[in-house]
């Protein structure tokens, strides 16, 4: 009887990538785009070297996977994230192999797949983190190879140049990429002073600066608005300690990282700091210097300001190597390819994904306490990815009826006052009807939309327009801003949105009559 061939770790990792990619393709197909995702899709409509919130690589990636915007389905918008996650799993396997062994790389690949951040948030949903993680992990792999090479090896000069390119592209995905260079500097000062004598590190820095120069140039042209916005989000001036907010953000980070991964990571850090790790010290130090500063900075900021749970994702992705090494040291090769702790981690992520899909698409009504009234659904985060396709279909019928009956002119624009839900309206409504959205309001509300009117036909005195607002996002401040810019408006047409046969939110469509020229529009 022929013996059954056992897959090696490399083959197992490739099979893992194939299975995980298939699952992500399914998830990416059954959920509507979130507000951040459609917002980044609008980036791709007008490619630039930088945007209000982030650098441009996410826009370029969306432009690529949608075949220059020809493919409009959600899956193609998200495809870049799904491909990126597959690449990242392979890179984490290579990092684990370079630091320790293929068994470590295999366990690291499993833990990365079990990470909600790695598999779903940045691995299925299209965010700046999606391309960022590819260049972050690729840059880290190159750094590990540099640390293992002779200091003045000619090959290391080319590796430094490659790191300069990768770190530059990482920053061009998301400014968090600067922490790769912070890690390099800290590691060089603390453990590898010889790096500071190598010309490659300075050549690498120059390459990175050249690559990220478009961010600086764009901000010079726009009064450093990106810096002002992000610094306002993390500035501690006048801020007081907010313990409840810190606890809430900490729990969110644990859930996003995966509680099992989080526990394994921090127990492995203790294991390292107690000097239980006797080998590969240089590589471990490099991992720590490239990850811990980001975690510490964000933990400190979260004591005073609201942070987002996916921000430390790249750091925890680096640290996944540590529990992978610890597990590999305790498990004999071929004895147990799936330790119980890894099974628990994978099970958690799979259950969370299934639960999220079921609640988002099938929960009867809304999770919000606002179950009726003008703001029905307010605070229900699941509505961010639900109801927009149906709303687009119903609005399309309403708009065509208005044009056919000469109630509103053909091509009447849609007024938007905030980037949420402006991008949803652009993708699911205006994209179907062929209307344009015109922005009204401040840059802090509109973000990149603040500049989009320059690409569009402006309203003239006396023109009519639509104003669309979802009940879960309704507020009187923006309502008054719009209504005061027109002579009158008609009471809204209400488009109910059902989930599980029960109304979960409503879309209010106002016909705005007689625009009065003012300074509210850009």
Short mmCIF file of C-alpha atoms in Angstrom, two decimals:
data_model
loop_
_atom_site.label_atom_id
_atom_site.label_comp_id
_atom_site.label_asym_id
_atom_site.label_seq_id
_atom_site.Cartn_x
_atom_site.Cartn_y
_atom_site.Cartn_z
CA UNK A 1 0.00 0.00 0.00
CA UNK A 2 1.47 3.34 -1.05
CA UNK A 3 2.19 5.80 1.73
CA UNK A 4 0.16 8.99 1.68
CA UNK A 5 2.36 11.98 0.90
CA UNK A 6 2.44 14.65 3.61
CA UNK A 7 2.49 18.25 2.44
CA UNK A 8 5.50 20.26 3.51
CA UNK A 9 5.08 23.60 5.27
CA UNK A 10 5.44 25.60 2.08
CA UNK A 11 2.71 23.60 0.36
CA UNK A 12 0.48 23.82 3.43
CA UNK A 13 0.85 27.60 3.43
CA UNK A 14 -0.10 27.83 -0.23
CA UNK A 15 -3.16 25.64 0.43
CA UNK A 16 -4.05 27.86 3.42
CA UNK A 17 -3.82 30.94 1.19
CA UNK A 18 -6.08 29.31 -1.42
CA UNK A 19 -8.77 28.34 1.12
CA UNK A 20 -8.64 31.68 2.96
CA UNK A 21 -8.81 33.59 -0.33
CA UNK A 22 -11.90 31.64 -1.37
CA UNK A 23 -13.60 32.52 1.92
CA UNK A 24 -12.64 36.19 1.54
CA UNK A 25 -14.03 36.22 -2.00
CA UNK A 26 -17.35 34.97 -0.63
CA UNK A 27 -17.38 37.52 2.19
CA UNK A 28 -16.44 40.29 -0.22
CA UNK A 29 -19.37 39.34 -2.45
CA UNK A 30 -22.18 39.13 0.12
CA UNK A 31 -21.68 42.40 1.99
CA UNK A 32 -22.26 45.89 0.62
CA UNK A 33 -19.39 48.35 0.78
CA UNK A 34 -18.86 50.21 4.04
CA UNK A 35 -18.67 53.99 4.21
CA UNK A 36 -14.86 54.01 4.27
CA UNK A 37 -14.65 51.61 1.32
CA UNK A 38 -16.93 53.61 -0.96
CA UNK A 39 -15.11 56.76 0.10
CA UNK A 40 -11.80 55.28 -1.07
CA UNK A 41 -13.55 54.19 -4.26
CA UNK A 42 -14.34 57.87 -4.90
CA UNK A 43 -10.59 58.53 -4.63
CA UNK A 44 -10.13 56.35 -7.69
CA UNK A 45 -12.53 58.50 -9.75
CA UNK A 46 -9.93 61.29 -9.89
CA UNK A 47 -6.42 59.93 -9.32
CA UNK A 48 -4.15 62.28 -7.40
CA UNK A 49 -0.80 62.14 -5.62
CA UNK A 50 -2.43 62.54 -2.21
CA UNK A 51 -5.85 62.96 -0.67
CA UNK A 52 -7.33 64.71 2.34
CA UNK A 53 -7.18 61.65 4.62
CA UNK A 54 -4.55 59.37 3.13
CA UNK A 55 -1.85 58.89 0.48
CA UNK A 56 -2.90 57.56 -2.93
CA UNK A 57 -2.02 53.86 -3.20
CA UNK A 58 -5.47 52.61 -2.16
CA UNK A 59 -6.99 54.65 -5.00
CA UNK A 60 -4.53 53.27 -7.53
CA UNK A 61 -5.21 49.74 -6.32
CA UNK A 62 -8.97 50.15 -6.72
CA UNK A 63 -8.48 51.64 -10.17
CA UNK A 64 -6.43 48.56 -11.09
CA UNK A 65 -8.79 45.86 -9.76
CA UNK A 66 -11.87 47.51 -11.24
CA UNK A 67 -10.20 47.56 -14.68
CA UNK A 68 -10.13 51.35 -14.82
CA UNK A 69 -13.57 51.55 -13.13
CA UNK A 70 -15.29 49.32 -15.71
CA UNK A 71 -16.15 46.67 -13.07
CA UNK A 72 -18.57 48.20 -10.58
CA UNK A 73 -19.37 45.22 -8.34
CA UNK A 74 -18.27 45.27 -4.69
CA UNK A 75 -16.02 42.26 -5.16
CA UNK A 76 -13.83 44.05 -7.71
CA UNK A 77 -13.55 47.12 -5.50
CA UNK A 78 -12.34 44.82 -2.70
CA UNK A 79 -10.24 42.53 -4.85
CA UNK A 80 -7.04 44.45 -4.15
CA UNK A 81 -7.48 43.84 -0.42
CA UNK A 82 -8.09 40.13 -0.96
CA UNK A 83 -5.00 39.79 -3.16
CA UNK A 84 -2.98 41.80 -0.65
CA UNK A 85 -4.00 39.49 2.18
CA UNK A 86 -2.91 36.45 0.20
CA UNK A 87 0.48 38.06 -0.43
CA UNK A 88 0.77 39.04 3.25
CA UNK A 89 0.17 35.47 4.40
CA UNK A 90 3.01 34.31 2.18
CA UNK A 91 5.26 37.12 3.43
CA UNK A 92 4.55 36.27 7.08
CA UNK A 93 5.45 32.66 6.29
CA UNK A 94 8.73 33.82 4.75
CA UNK A 95 9.46 36.06 7.75
CA UNK A 96 8.84 33.20 10.19
CA UNK A 97 11.07 30.94 8.10
CA UNK A 98 13.85 33.54 7.95
CA UNK A 99 13.71 34.19 11.69
CA UNK A 100 13.43 30.58 12.82
CA UNK A 101 12.05 27.74 10.69
CA UNK A 102 9.39 26.79 8.15
CA UNK A 103 7.31 25.41 11.01
CA UNK A 104 7.38 28.86 12.60
CA UNK A 105 6.41 30.38 9.26
CA UNK A 106 3.49 27.97 8.96
CA UNK A 107 2.20 28.81 12.43
CA UNK A 108 2.65 32.53 11.69
CA UNK A 109 0.61 32.15 8.50
CA UNK A 110 -2.17 30.44 10.44
CA UNK A 111 -2.19 33.15 13.13
CA UNK A 112 -2.22 35.91 10.51
CA UNK A 113 -5.19 34.22 8.83
CA UNK A 114 -6.90 34.05 12.24
CA UNK A 115 -6.43 37.80 12.75
CA UNK A 116 -9.60 39.76 12.04
CA UNK A 117 -7.37 42.65 11.03
CA UNK A 118 -5.25 40.60 8.63
CA UNK A 119 -8.04 38.48 7.15
CA UNK A 120 -11.05 40.81 7.10
CA UNK A 121 -10.45 44.46 8.02
CA UNK A 122 -7.37 44.87 5.81
CA UNK A 123 -7.68 41.54 3.99
CA UNK A 124 -11.22 41.69 2.62
CA UNK A 125 -12.41 45.27 3.06
CA UNK A 126 -10.50 47.75 0.91
CA UNK A 127 -8.63 50.23 3.11
CA UNK A 128 -5.27 52.01 2.94
CA UNK A 129 -4.12 49.22 5.29
CA UNK A 130 -4.57 46.69 2.48
CA UNK A 131 -1.60 47.75 0.31
CA UNK A 132 0.20 49.08 3.40
CA UNK A 133 0.46 45.59 4.91
CA UNK A 134 2.09 44.17 1.78
CA UNK A 135 4.87 46.76 1.85
CA UNK A 136 5.13 46.70 5.65
CA UNK A 137 5.77 42.94 5.78
CA UNK A 138 7.93 42.96 2.64
CA UNK A 139 10.04 45.76 4.14
CA UNK A 140 10.34 43.85 7.41
CA UNK A 141 11.48 40.73 5.56
CA UNK A 142 14.19 42.72 3.77
CA UNK A 143 15.33 44.23 7.09
CA UNK A 144 15.66 40.76 8.60
CA UNK A 145 17.80 39.66 5.67
CA UNK A 146 19.96 42.78 6.07
CA UNK A 147 20.41 42.03 9.78
CA UNK A 148 21.58 38.52 8.90
CA UNK A 149 24.08 39.69 6.27
CA UNK A 150 27.62 40.97 6.71
CA UNK A 151 27.58 44.72 7.33
CA UNK A 152 29.61 45.72 4.27
CA UNK A 153 28.32 43.01 1.97
CA UNK A 154 27.66 44.59 -1.44
CA UNK A 155 24.37 42.71 -1.58
CA UNK A 156 23.17 44.56 1.50
CA UNK A 157 23.43 47.90 -0.35
CA UNK A 158 20.90 46.68 -2.88
CA UNK A 159 18.77 45.34 -0.04
CA UNK A 160 18.85 48.78 1.59
CA UNK A 161 17.70 50.31 -1.70
CA UNK A 162 14.89 47.78 -1.86
CA UNK A 163 13.89 48.63 1.71
CA UNK A 164 13.83 52.32 0.78
CA UNK A 165 11.40 51.55 -2.04
CA UNK A 166 9.20 49.29 0.08
CA UNK A 167 9.05 51.64 3.06
CA UNK A 168 8.32 54.56 0.73
CA UNK A 169 5.43 52.64 -0.85
CA UNK A 170 4.25 51.67 2.63
CA UNK A 171 4.06 55.34 3.63
CA UNK A 172 2.39 56.13 0.29
CA UNK A 173 -0.29 53.66 1.39
CA UNK A 174 -0.69 55.03 4.91
CA UNK A 175 1.48 57.36 6.96
CA UNK A 176 1.77 54.73 9.71
CA UNK A 177 4.49 53.26 7.50
CA UNK A 178 6.90 55.80 9.02
CA UNK A 179 7.11 53.47 12.02
CA UNK A 180 9.17 51.08 9.90
CA UNK A 181 11.87 53.75 9.76
CA UNK A 182 11.42 54.53 13.45
CA UNK A 183 12.11 50.84 14.09
CA UNK A 184 15.22 50.95 11.90
CA UNK A 185 16.64 53.97 13.74
CA UNK A 186 15.90 52.55 17.20
CA UNK A 187 17.39 49.18 16.28
CA UNK A 188 20.50 50.81 14.82
CA UNK A 189 21.04 52.96 17.91
CA UNK A 190 20.31 50.20 20.41
CA UNK A 191 21.65 47.00 18.86
CA UNK A 192 23.33 47.56 15.50
CA UNK A 193 25.48 50.69 15.47
CA UNK A 194 27.35 49.33 12.46
CA UNK A 195 24.24 50.07 10.35
CA UNK A 196 24.90 53.77 10.85
CA UNK A 197 28.28 53.35 9.13
CA UNK A 198 26.79 51.71 6.07
CA UNK A 199 26.04 54.09 3.16
CA UNK A 200 23.10 51.89 2.18
CA UNK A 201 20.94 53.10 5.06
CA UNK A 202 21.33 56.74 3.95
CA UNK A 203 20.71 55.89 0.31
CA UNK A 204 17.60 54.02 1.45
CA UNK A 205 16.37 57.07 3.37
CA UNK A 206 16.84 59.29 0.32
CA UNK A 207 14.84 56.86 -1.83
CA UNK A 208 12.02 56.84 0.72
CA UNK A 209 11.97 60.64 0.89
CA UNK A 210 11.78 60.90 -2.89
CA UNK A 211 8.91 58.42 -3.04
CA UNK A 212 6.85 60.18 -0.37
CA UNK A 213 7.56 63.70 -1.66
CA UNK A 214 4.12 63.87 -3.41
CA UNK A 215 2.48 63.81 0.05
CA UNK A 216 4.51 66.86 1.09
CA UNK A 217 3.96 68.68 -2.21
CA UNK A 218 0.19 68.12 -2.10
CA UNK A 219 0.00 69.38 1.48
CA UNK A 220 2.05 72.44 0.59
CA UNK A 221 -0.54 73.19 -2.07
CA UNK A 222 -3.43 72.60 0.36
CA UNK A 223 -2.21 74.39 3.50
CA UNK A 224 -1.07 71.11 5.14
CA UNK A 225 -4.70 70.11 5.63
CA UNK A 226 -3.85 66.39 6.02
CA UNK A 227 -1.42 67.19 8.82
CA UNK A 228 -3.92 69.51 10.52
CA UNK A 229 -6.69 66.92 10.31
CA UNK A 230 -4.69 63.97 11.64
CA UNK A 231 -2.85 66.02 14.25
CA UNK A 232 -6.24 67.21 15.48
CA UNK A 233 -7.31 63.59 15.91
CA UNK A 234 -4.29 62.71 18.06
CA UNK A 235 -3.34 66.05 19.63
CA UNK A 236 -3.24 65.86 23.43
CA UNK A 237 -3.39 69.63 23.97
CA UNK A 238 -6.10 70.32 26.51
CA UNK A 239 -7.20 66.68 26.56
CA UNK A 240 -8.08 64.97 29.83
CA UNK A 241 -7.65 61.32 30.73
CA UNK A 242 -10.60 59.30 29.47
CA UNK A 243 -10.49 55.92 31.20
CA UNK A 244 -13.78 54.61 29.79
CA UNK A 245 -12.68 55.50 26.29
CA UNK A 246 -9.32 53.82 26.85
CA UNK A 247 -10.97 50.62 28.08
CA UNK A 248 -13.40 50.65 25.15
CA UNK A 249 -10.58 51.12 22.63
CA UNK A 250 -8.44 48.47 24.34
CA UNK A 251 -11.24 45.90 24.13
CA UNK A 252 -11.80 46.81 20.47
CA UNK A 253 -8.11 46.21 19.73
CA UNK A 254 -8.27 42.80 21.47
CA UNK A 255 -11.34 41.77 19.45
CA UNK A 256 -9.84 43.06 16.20
CA UNK A 257 -6.52 41.34 16.78
CA UNK A 258 -8.32 38.15 17.90
CA UNK A 259 -8.39 37.48 21.68
CA UNK A 260 -6.43 34.25 21.23
CA UNK A 261 -3.79 35.98 19.10
CA UNK A 262 -3.66 38.86 21.58
CA UNK A 263 -3.06 36.54 24.53
CA UNK A 264 -0.48 34.48 22.63
CA UNK A 265 1.34 37.63 21.52
CA UNK A 266 1.64 39.22 24.95
CA UNK A 267 2.50 35.96 26.70
CA UNK A 268 5.22 35.49 24.07
CA UNK A 269 6.51 39.00 24.74
CA UNK A 270 6.85 38.12 28.41
CA UNK A 271 8.61 34.93 27.32
CA UNK A 272 11.05 36.98 25.26
CA UNK A 273 11.71 39.62 27.92
CA UNK A 274 12.41 36.91 30.46
CA UNK A 275 15.17 35.81 28.06
CA UNK A 276 13.58 32.45 27.43
CA UNK A 277 14.49 33.02 23.80
CA UNK A 278 18.10 32.00 23.35
CA UNK A 279 18.50 32.25 19.58
CA UNK A 280 17.72 34.70 16.77
CA UNK A 281 18.07 37.63 19.17
CA UNK A 282 18.87 40.17 16.43
CA UNK A 283 15.77 39.33 14.45
CA UNK A 284 13.58 39.40 17.57
CA UNK A 285 14.93 42.81 18.55
CA UNK A 286 14.20 44.10 15.06
CA UNK A 287 10.61 42.83 15.27
CA UNK A 288 10.16 44.55 18.62
CA UNK A 289 11.57 47.89 17.48
CA UNK A 290 9.33 47.88 14.39
CA UNK A 291 6.15 47.09 16.35
CA UNK A 292 6.23 48.17 20.00
CA UNK A 293 6.66 51.94 19.33
CA UNK A 294 3.42 52.01 17.31
CA UNK A 295 1.55 50.07 20.02
CA UNK A 296 2.89 52.22 22.86
CA UNK A 297 2.16 55.51 21.06
CA UNK A 298 -1.41 54.48 20.24
CA UNK A 299 -2.05 53.18 23.77
CA UNK A 300 -0.92 56.51 25.17
CA UNK A 301 -3.03 58.52 22.74
CA UNK A 302 -6.10 56.38 23.49
CA UNK A 303 -5.92 57.53 27.12
CA UNK A 304 -6.89 60.99 25.91
CA UNK A 305 -8.32 60.71 22.39
CA UNK A 306 -10.43 58.30 20.42
CA UNK A 307 -8.36 55.92 18.32
CA UNK A 308 -9.41 53.24 15.87
CA UNK A 309 -8.81 49.56 16.71
CA UNK A 310 -7.18 48.73 13.37
CA UNK A 311 -4.44 51.37 13.72
CA UNK A 312 -2.00 49.07 15.61
CA UNK A 313 -2.73 46.21 13.17
CA UNK A 314 0.67 46.30 11.41
CA UNK A 315 2.46 46.10 14.77
CA UNK A 316 0.52 43.07 15.97
CA UNK A 317 1.07 41.46 12.58
CA UNK A 318 4.83 41.73 13.19
CA UNK A 319 4.54 40.27 16.66
CA UNK A 320 2.63 37.22 15.42
CA UNK A 321 6.07 35.74 14.72
CA UNK A 322 6.77 35.45 18.47
CA UNK A 323 3.90 33.10 19.42
CA UNK A 324 4.60 31.18 16.22
CA UNK A 325 8.18 30.63 17.42
CA UNK A 326 7.03 29.69 20.89
CA UNK A 327 4.52 27.18 19.52
CA UNK A 328 7.12 25.74 17.15
CA UNK A 329 9.54 25.24 20.06
CA UNK A 330 6.91 23.24 21.93
CA UNK A 331 5.49 21.19 19.05
CA UNK A 332 7.47 18.47 17.31
CA UNK A 333 7.50 18.74 13.51
CA UNK A 334 4.70 16.75 11.83
CA UNK A 335 3.26 15.80 15.23
CA UNK A 336 0.60 18.52 15.37
CA UNK A 337 0.28 20.92 12.42
CA UNK A 338 -2.71 22.62 14.11
CA UNK A 339 -2.10 23.23 17.82
CA UNK A 340 -5.32 23.74 19.79
CA UNK A 341 -4.64 27.41 20.40
CA UNK A 342 -4.41 28.05 16.67
CA UNK A 343 -7.65 26.10 16.14
CA UNK A 344 -9.35 28.34 18.73
CA UNK A 345 -8.02 31.45 17.00
CA UNK A 346 -9.24 30.30 13.56
CA UNK A 347 -12.61 29.28 14.99
CA UNK A 348 -13.07 32.71 16.60
CA UNK A 349 -12.49 34.55 13.33
CA UNK A 350 -14.71 32.21 11.31
CA UNK A 351 -17.56 32.54 13.83
CA UNK A 352 -17.20 36.33 13.96
CA UNK A 353 -17.36 36.56 10.16
CA UNK A 354 -20.43 34.31 9.95
CA UNK A 355 -22.14 36.22 12.77
CA UNK A 356 -21.36 39.59 11.15
CA UNK A 357 -22.83 38.48 7.80
CA UNK A 358 -25.97 37.06 9.42
CA UNK A 359 -26.61 40.14 11.59
CA UNK A 360 -25.82 42.64 8.83
CA UNK A 361 -27.95 40.99 6.17
CA UNK A 362 -30.72 39.24 8.11
CA UNK A 363 -31.28 40.73 11.59
CA UNK A 364 -34.95 41.79 11.78
CA UNK A 365 -35.10 45.58 11.89
CA UNK A 366 -32.41 47.60 13.60
CA UNK A 367 -30.07 47.02 16.54
CA UNK A 368 -30.52 50.70 17.44
CA UNK A 369 -32.74 51.91 20.27
CA UNK A 370 -34.14 54.41 17.73
CA UNK A 371 -36.75 52.11 16.20
CA UNK A 372 -39.09 54.82 14.95
CA UNK A 373 -39.13 58.54 14.38
CA UNK A 374 -37.03 60.67 12.07
CA UNK A 375 -33.71 59.09 13.16
CA UNK A 376 -34.65 55.42 13.04
CA UNK A 377 -31.56 53.19 13.03
CA UNK A 378 -29.25 55.83 14.50
CA UNK A 379 -26.13 54.25 16.00
CA UNK A 380 -26.62 50.85 14.31
CA UNK A 381 -23.20 50.16 12.81
CA UNK A 382 -24.49 47.18 10.80
CA UNK A 383 -26.52 49.56 8.62
CA UNK A 384 -23.26 50.92 7.20
CA UNK A 385 -23.14 47.86 4.94
CA UNK A 386 -26.83 47.30 4.40
CA UNK A 387 -29.67 48.68 2.35
CA UNK A 388 -27.85 50.88 -0.14
CA UNK A 389 -28.38 48.63 -3.15
CA UNK A 390 -32.11 48.50 -2.50
CA UNK A 391 -32.21 52.25 -1.86
CA UNK A 392 -30.44 52.87 -5.17
CA UNK A 393 -33.01 50.81 -7.08
CA UNK A 394 -35.99 52.55 -5.43
CA UNK A 395 -34.52 56.01 -5.87
CA UNK A 396 -33.79 55.30 -9.53
CA UNK A 397 -37.50 54.62 -10.12
CA UNK A 398 -38.45 57.78 -8.24
CA UNK A 399 -35.97 59.93 -10.16
CA UNK A 400 -37.05 58.59 -13.55
CA UNK A 401 -40.68 59.23 -12.61
CA UNK A 402 -39.83 62.83 -11.60
CA UNK A 403 -38.08 63.46 -14.92
CA UNK A 404 -40.80 61.78 -16.95
CA UNK A 405 -43.51 63.82 -15.24
CA UNK A 406 -41.44 67.02 -15.43
CA UNK A 407 -41.42 67.39 -11.66
CA UNK A 408 -37.62 67.73 -11.63
CA UNK A 409 -35.19 68.42 -14.50
CA UNK A 410 -33.07 65.65 -15.97
CA UNK A 411 -29.60 65.61 -14.39
CA UNK A 412 -30.60 67.57 -11.31
CA UNK A 413 -27.62 67.11 -8.94
CA UNK A 414 -27.68 65.57 -5.47
CA UNK A 415 -26.51 67.78 -2.60
CA UNK A 416 -24.15 66.16 -0.10
CA UNK A 417 -22.92 67.68 3.15
CA UNK A 418 -20.69 64.97 4.66
CA UNK A 419 -18.39 62.31 3.25
CA UNK A 420 -20.67 59.89 5.11
CA UNK A 421 -23.01 59.10 3.31
CA UNK A 422 -21.81 61.04 0.24
CA UNK A 423 -19.70 58.15 -1.03
CA UNK A 424 -22.56 55.67 -0.60
CA UNK A 425 -24.80 58.02 -2.57
CA UNK A 426 -22.15 58.32 -5.29
CA UNK A 427 -21.62 54.56 -5.59
CA UNK A 428 -25.11 53.12 -5.14
CA UNK A 429 -27.39 55.98 -6.27
CA UNK A 430 -25.68 58.55 -8.50
CA UNK A 431 -23.71 55.78 -10.20
CA UNK A 432 -27.02 54.21 -11.23
CA UNK A 433 -28.89 57.39 -12.28
CA UNK A 434 -25.97 59.27 -13.83
CA UNK A 435 -26.46 62.30 -11.56
CA UNK A 436 -23.63 64.27 -10.02
CA UNK A 437 -23.13 65.00 -6.34
CA UNK A 438 -22.32 68.55 -5.31
CA UNK A 439 -20.64 69.24 -1.99
CA UNK A 440 -21.83 71.87 0.48
CA UNK A 441 -20.17 72.51 3.83
CA UNK A 442 -16.81 72.58 5.61
CA UNK A 443 -13.67 70.64 4.75
CA UNK A 444 -13.78 68.79 8.08
CA UNK A 445 -17.22 67.42 7.18
CA UNK A 446 -16.61 66.84 3.49
CA UNK A 447 -12.96 65.67 3.54
CA UNK A 448 -11.89 65.01 -0.07
CA UNK A 449 -15.34 66.02 -1.33
CA UNK A 450 -14.44 69.59 -0.43
CA UNK A 451 -12.54 69.82 -3.75
CA UNK A 452 -14.70 67.66 -6.02
CA UNK A 453 -17.05 70.44 -7.17
CA UNK A 454 -14.23 71.72 -9.37
CA UNK A 455 -14.78 68.65 -11.60
CA UNK A 456 -18.52 69.26 -11.93
CA UNK A 457 -21.05 71.71 -13.35
CA UNK A 458 -21.95 74.28 -10.66
CA UNK A 459 -25.48 75.17 -9.62
CA UNK A 460 -26.86 78.41 -11.04
CA UNK A 461 -29.31 80.74 -9.39
CA UNK A 462 -32.77 79.17 -9.51
CA UNK A 463 -31.62 75.60 -10.19
CA UNK A 464 -33.27 72.61 -8.51
CA UNK A 465 -31.54 69.70 -6.80
CA UNK A 466 -32.13 66.66 -4.62
CA UNK A 467 -31.04 66.27 -1.03
CA UNK A 468 -30.84 62.65 0.20
CA UNK A 469 -30.25 61.67 3.81
CA UNK A 470 -30.58 58.36 5.63
CA UNK A 471 -32.55 58.35 8.87
CA UNK A 472 -29.64 56.90 10.86
CA UNK A 473 -27.50 59.88 9.78
CA UNK A 474 -30.09 62.66 9.94
CA UNK A 475 -29.24 65.87 11.79
CA UNK A 476 -30.82 69.32 11.68
CA UNK A 477 -27.55 71.22 11.33
CA UNK A 478 -26.83 69.94 7.82
CA UNK A 479 -30.54 69.96 6.97
CA UNK A 480 -30.69 73.68 7.76
CA UNK A 481 -27.49 74.32 5.80
CA UNK A 482 -29.08 72.90 2.66
CA UNK A 483 -32.60 74.26 3.04
CA UNK A 484 -31.32 77.78 3.68
CA UNK A 485 -29.57 77.66 0.30
CA UNK A 486 -32.83 77.16 -1.62
CA UNK A 487 -36.01 79.16 -1.89
CA UNK A 488 -38.11 76.23 -0.74
CA UNK A 489 -38.22 72.47 -0.51
CA UNK A 490 -40.89 69.81 -0.79
CA UNK A 491 -41.62 67.44 2.08
CA UNK A 492 -39.48 64.36 1.71
CA UNK A 493 -40.34 61.25 -0.18
CA UNK A 494 -39.65 58.41 2.22
CA UNK A 495 -37.96 55.24 0.96
CA UNK A 496 -38.30 52.56 3.67
CA UNK A 497 -35.57 49.94 3.93
CA UNK A 498 -36.51 46.58 5.37
CA UNK A 499 -34.35 43.95 7.01
CA UNK A 500 -35.96 40.69 7.99
CA UNK A 501 -39.32 42.18 7.03
CA UNK A 502 -39.00 45.07 9.52
CA UNK A 503 -37.99 48.67 8.78
CA UNK A 504 -34.37 49.23 9.82
CA UNK A 505 -33.92 52.74 8.41
CA UNK A 506 -35.44 55.17 5.94
CA UNK A 507 -34.06 57.28 3.14
CA UNK A 508 -35.45 60.81 2.94
CA UNK A 509 -35.44 62.40 -0.52
CA UNK A 510 -36.04 66.16 -0.55
CA UNK A 511 -36.72 68.09 -3.73
CA UNK A 512 -34.87 71.40 -3.32
CA UNK A 513 -36.40 74.20 -5.39
CA UNK A 514 -34.73 77.45 -6.51
CA UNK A 515 -31.07 77.57 -5.55
CA UNK A 516 -29.93 80.90 -4.11
CA UNK A 517 -26.31 81.66 -4.96
CA UNK A 518 -24.22 81.75 -1.79
CA UNK A 519 -20.81 80.73 -0.50
CA UNK A 520 -21.82 77.34 0.85
CA UNK A 521 -20.59 75.61 -2.30
CA UNK A 522 -16.98 75.26 -3.25
#
